[in-house]
mmCIF file of C-alpha atoms in Angstrom:
data_model
loop_
_atom_site.group_PDB
_atom_site.id
_atom_site.type_symbol
_atom_site.label_atom_id
_atom_site.label_comp_id
_atom_site.label_asym_id
_atom_site.label_seq_id
_atom_site.Cartn_x
_atom_site.Cartn_y
_atom_site.Cartn_z
ATOM 1 C CA MET D 6 119.825 106.946 91.860
ATOM 2 C CA ARG D 7 122.742 107.126 94.239
ATOM 3 C CA ARG D 8 124.748 103.992 94.718
ATOM 4 C CA ARG D 9 125.948 103.281 98.216
ATOM 5 C CA VAL D 10 129.074 101.235 98.622
ATOM 6 C CA ILE D 11 128.653 98.563 101.283
ATOM 7 C CA ASP D 12 130.217 95.213 101.872
ATOM 8 C CA GLN D 13 128.270 92.163 100.737
ATOM 9 C CA GLY D 14 128.377 90.642 104.222
ATOM 10 C CA GLY D 15 126.708 93.724 105.705
ATOM 11 C CA LEU D 16 123.914 93.624 103.156
ATOM 12 C CA ALA D 17 123.460 89.886 103.644
ATOM 13 C CA SER D 18 123.188 90.235 107.417
ATOM 14 C CA ASP D 19 120.776 93.208 107.088
ATOM 15 C CA LEU D 20 118.571 91.171 104.753
ATOM 16 C CA ALA D 21 118.711 88.107 106.996
ATOM 17 C CA GLY D 22 117.564 90.214 109.953
ATOM 18 C CA LEU D 23 114.451 91.605 108.243
ATOM 19 C CA PRO D 24 112.054 88.747 109.143
ATOM 20 C CA GLY D 25 112.844 89.225 112.834
ATOM 21 C CA LEU D 26 111.723 92.870 112.845
ATOM 22 C CA THR D 27 108.385 93.893 114.311
ATOM 23 C CA SER D 28 105.679 95.456 112.152
ATOM 24 C CA LYS D 29 106.477 98.841 113.664
ATOM 25 C CA GLU D 30 110.192 98.422 112.837
ATOM 26 C CA LEU D 31 109.359 97.352 109.278
ATOM 27 C CA LEU D 32 107.172 100.436 108.779
ATOM 28 C CA ALA D 33 110.005 102.628 110.041
ATOM 29 C CA ARG D 34 112.441 100.878 107.678
ATOM 30 C CA TRP D 35 110.031 101.410 104.755
ATOM 31 C CA LYS D 36 109.699 105.111 105.558
ATOM 32 C CA ALA D 37 113.467 105.503 105.743
ATOM 33 C CA LEU D 38 114.044 103.701 102.430
ATOM 34 C CA TYR D 39 111.132 104.990 100.351
ATOM 35 C CA ARG D 40 110.614 108.373 102.077
ATOM 36 C CA ASN D 41 106.851 107.845 102.317
ATOM 37 C CA THR D 42 104.349 105.535 103.973
ATOM 38 C CA PRO D 43 103.582 102.078 102.584
ATOM 39 C CA PRO D 44 100.160 101.235 101.127
ATOM 40 C CA ALA D 45 97.559 100.851 103.885
ATOM 41 C CA ARG D 46 96.751 97.165 103.379
ATOM 42 C CA ILE D 47 100.165 95.805 102.343
ATOM 43 C CA SER D 48 100.870 92.315 103.649
ATOM 44 C CA ARG D 49 103.859 91.643 105.862
ATOM 45 C CA GLN D 50 105.350 89.349 103.206
ATOM 46 C CA LEU D 51 105.142 92.009 100.479
ATOM 47 C CA LEU D 52 106.475 94.624 102.888
ATOM 48 C CA LEU D 53 109.508 92.423 103.619
ATOM 49 C CA ARG D 54 110.162 91.806 99.930
ATOM 50 C CA ALA D 55 109.827 95.476 98.979
ATOM 51 C CA ILE D 56 112.182 96.548 101.763
ATOM 52 C CA ALA D 57 114.719 93.870 100.777
ATOM 53 C CA HIS D 58 114.508 94.920 97.137
ATOM 54 C CA ARG D 59 115.034 98.582 97.974
ATOM 55 C CA MET D 60 118.005 97.764 100.216
ATOM 56 C CA GLN D 61 119.642 95.801 97.402
ATOM 57 C CA GLU D 62 118.834 98.500 94.885
ATOM 58 C CA ILE D 63 120.502 101.167 97.024
ATOM 59 C CA ALA D 64 123.512 98.991 97.806
ATOM 60 C CA LEU D 65 124.091 97.419 94.405
ATOM 61 C CA GLY D 66 122.529 99.867 91.972
ATOM 62 C CA GLY D 67 119.119 99.995 90.397
ATOM 63 C CA VAL D 68 117.692 99.677 86.938
ATOM 64 C CA LYS D 69 119.425 101.795 84.296
ATOM 65 C CA PRO D 70 117.390 104.746 82.975
ATOM 66 C CA ALA D 71 117.172 103.234 79.468
ATOM 67 C CA VAL D 72 115.751 99.995 80.861
ATOM 68 C CA ARG D 73 113.350 101.946 83.084
ATOM 69 C CA ARG D 74 112.031 103.809 80.000
ATOM 70 C CA ILE D 75 111.447 100.512 78.190
ATOM 71 C CA LEU D 76 109.625 99.080 81.216
ATOM 72 C CA ASP D 77 107.520 102.231 81.627
ATOM 73 C CA LYS D 78 106.491 102.094 77.960
ATOM 74 C CA ALA D 79 105.666 98.391 78.256
ATOM 75 C CA ALA D 80 103.469 99.117 81.284
ATOM 76 C CA VAL D 81 101.608 101.866 79.402
ATOM 77 C CA ASP D 82 101.128 99.589 76.372
ATOM 78 C CA ALA D 83 99.920 96.686 78.529
ATOM 79 C CA THR D 84 97.485 98.913 80.403
ATOM 80 C CA ALA D 85 96.110 100.227 77.104
ATOM 81 C CA GLY D 86 95.730 96.677 75.755
ATOM 82 C CA ARG D 87 98.375 97.169 73.066
ATOM 83 C CA GLU D 88 101.030 94.620 72.156
ATOM 84 C CA ILE D 89 104.253 95.238 74.045
ATOM 85 C CA ALA D 90 107.036 96.219 71.667
ATOM 86 C CA VAL D 91 110.274 94.395 72.354
ATOM 87 C CA PRO D 92 113.312 96.462 71.351
ATOM 88 C CA THR D 93 115.652 94.957 68.798
ATOM 89 C CA PRO D 94 119.009 94.196 70.395
ATOM 90 C CA ALA D 95 122.030 96.157 69.224
ATOM 91 C CA PHE D 96 124.929 94.020 68.085
ATOM 92 C CA LYS D 97 128.576 94.969 68.107
ATOM 93 C CA PRO D 98 130.743 94.869 64.991
ATOM 94 C CA GLY D 99 132.322 91.447 64.670
ATOM 95 C CA THR D 100 129.180 89.597 65.745
ATOM 96 C CA ARG D 101 128.648 86.455 63.657
ATOM 97 C CA LEU D 102 125.172 85.346 62.688
ATOM 98 C CA LEU D 103 124.415 81.871 61.370
ATOM 99 C CA ARG D 104 121.363 80.794 59.390
ATOM 100 C CA GLU D 105 120.681 77.423 57.874
ATOM 101 C CA TRP D 106 118.831 77.655 54.576
ATOM 102 C CA ARG D 107 117.995 74.649 52.422
ATOM 103 C CA GLY D 108 120.646 72.440 53.970
ATOM 104 C CA HIS D 109 123.459 75.005 53.840
ATOM 105 C CA THR D 110 124.696 77.097 56.777
ATOM 106 C CA HIS D 111 125.212 80.765 55.918
ATOM 107 C CA GLU D 112 127.438 82.976 58.070
ATOM 108 C CA VAL D 113 127.492 86.763 58.140
ATOM 109 C CA ILE D 114 129.753 89.065 60.121
ATOM 110 C CA LEU D 115 128.350 92.395 61.234
ATOM 111 C CA LEU D 116 130.571 95.371 60.439
ATOM 112 C CA GLU D 117 130.361 99.002 61.567
ATOM 113 C CA ASP D 118 128.949 100.021 58.197
ATOM 114 C CA GLY D 119 127.415 96.875 56.759
ATOM 115 C CA VAL D 120 127.626 93.113 56.624
ATOM 116 C CA LEU D 121 130.247 90.684 55.329
ATOM 117 C CA TYR D 122 128.904 87.562 53.651
ATOM 118 C CA ASP D 123 130.869 85.056 51.606
ATOM 119 C CA GLY D 124 133.760 87.505 51.222
ATOM 120 C CA THR D 125 131.502 90.292 49.916
ATOM 121 C CA ARG D 126 130.450 93.448 51.748
ATOM 122 C CA PHE D 127 126.714 94.236 51.783
ATOM 123 C CA ARG D 128 124.928 97.340 53.067
ATOM 124 C CA SER D 129 122.319 95.386 55.050
ATOM 125 C CA LEU D 130 121.163 92.009 56.278
ATOM 126 C CA SER D 131 118.203 92.301 53.927
ATOM 127 C CA GLU D 132 120.542 92.396 50.920
ATOM 128 C CA VAL D 133 122.228 89.236 52.186
ATOM 129 C CA ALA D 134 118.862 87.526 52.756
ATOM 130 C CA ARG D 135 117.814 88.473 49.199
ATOM 131 C CA THR D 136 121.094 87.042 47.820
ATOM 132 C CA ILE D 137 120.610 83.774 49.721
ATOM 133 C CA THR D 138 116.914 83.249 49.028
ATOM 134 C CA GLY D 139 116.330 85.069 45.770
ATOM 135 C CA ALA D 140 113.306 86.761 47.372
ATOM 136 C CA ARG D 141 112.689 89.947 49.313
ATOM 137 C CA TRP D 142 113.118 89.095 52.993
ATOM 138 C CA SER D 143 113.540 91.206 56.060
ATOM 139 C CA GLY D 144 117.186 90.530 56.873
ATOM 140 C CA PRO D 145 116.733 90.798 60.650
ATOM 141 C CA ARG D 146 113.771 88.410 60.457
ATOM 142 C CA PHE D 147 115.632 85.984 58.167
ATOM 143 C CA PHE D 148 118.535 85.807 60.626
ATOM 144 C CA GLY D 149 116.223 85.411 63.621
ATOM 145 C CA LEU D 150 116.724 88.856 65.137
ATOM 146 C CA LYS D 151 113.027 89.776 64.954
ATOM 147 C CA ARG D 152 110.040 87.771 66.016
ATOM 148 C CA GLN D 153 107.968 86.465 63.139
ATOM 149 C CA GLU D 154 104.495 87.925 62.826
ATOM 150 C CA GLY D 155 101.383 86.144 61.648
ATOM 151 C CA ASN D 156 101.645 82.706 60.103
ATOM 152 C CA HIS D 157 104.718 83.336 57.992
ATOM 153 C CA ALA D 158 107.112 80.533 58.851
ATOM 154 C CA ALA D 159 110.759 80.606 57.851
ATOM 155 C CA ALA D 160 111.625 77.826 55.463
#
């Protein structure tokens, strides 16, 4: 999507003037912005909001392609009745994660090629979780980076 550079005052005044436009003027504005005709039975209120959104999107930039792909997949999953998968966030090296376990706070630092915990380098968060708990845990789940499934509650 092309990004148009405009001053914020110009956009603000254009948006403020939308409610004063006639239905015919709003339809013309829609056609100019979306390059097609609006749905036949669209309400005036929805028409105003869609036009305002499109104006802001053109002026300030729209949704990034990666985010659009995630939203498109979520829409397909929701329509099909499937659970919507939430992508795991990517963390930068140097990020610190804290987890309290049995009265003690554990801190890990994410590295480019592993994890630093208690002065020792580990290959993964799961190795750290295993060291802390003595059991096989999903490291991302243990540190709260993934939603828990089922009735498994973190101790």
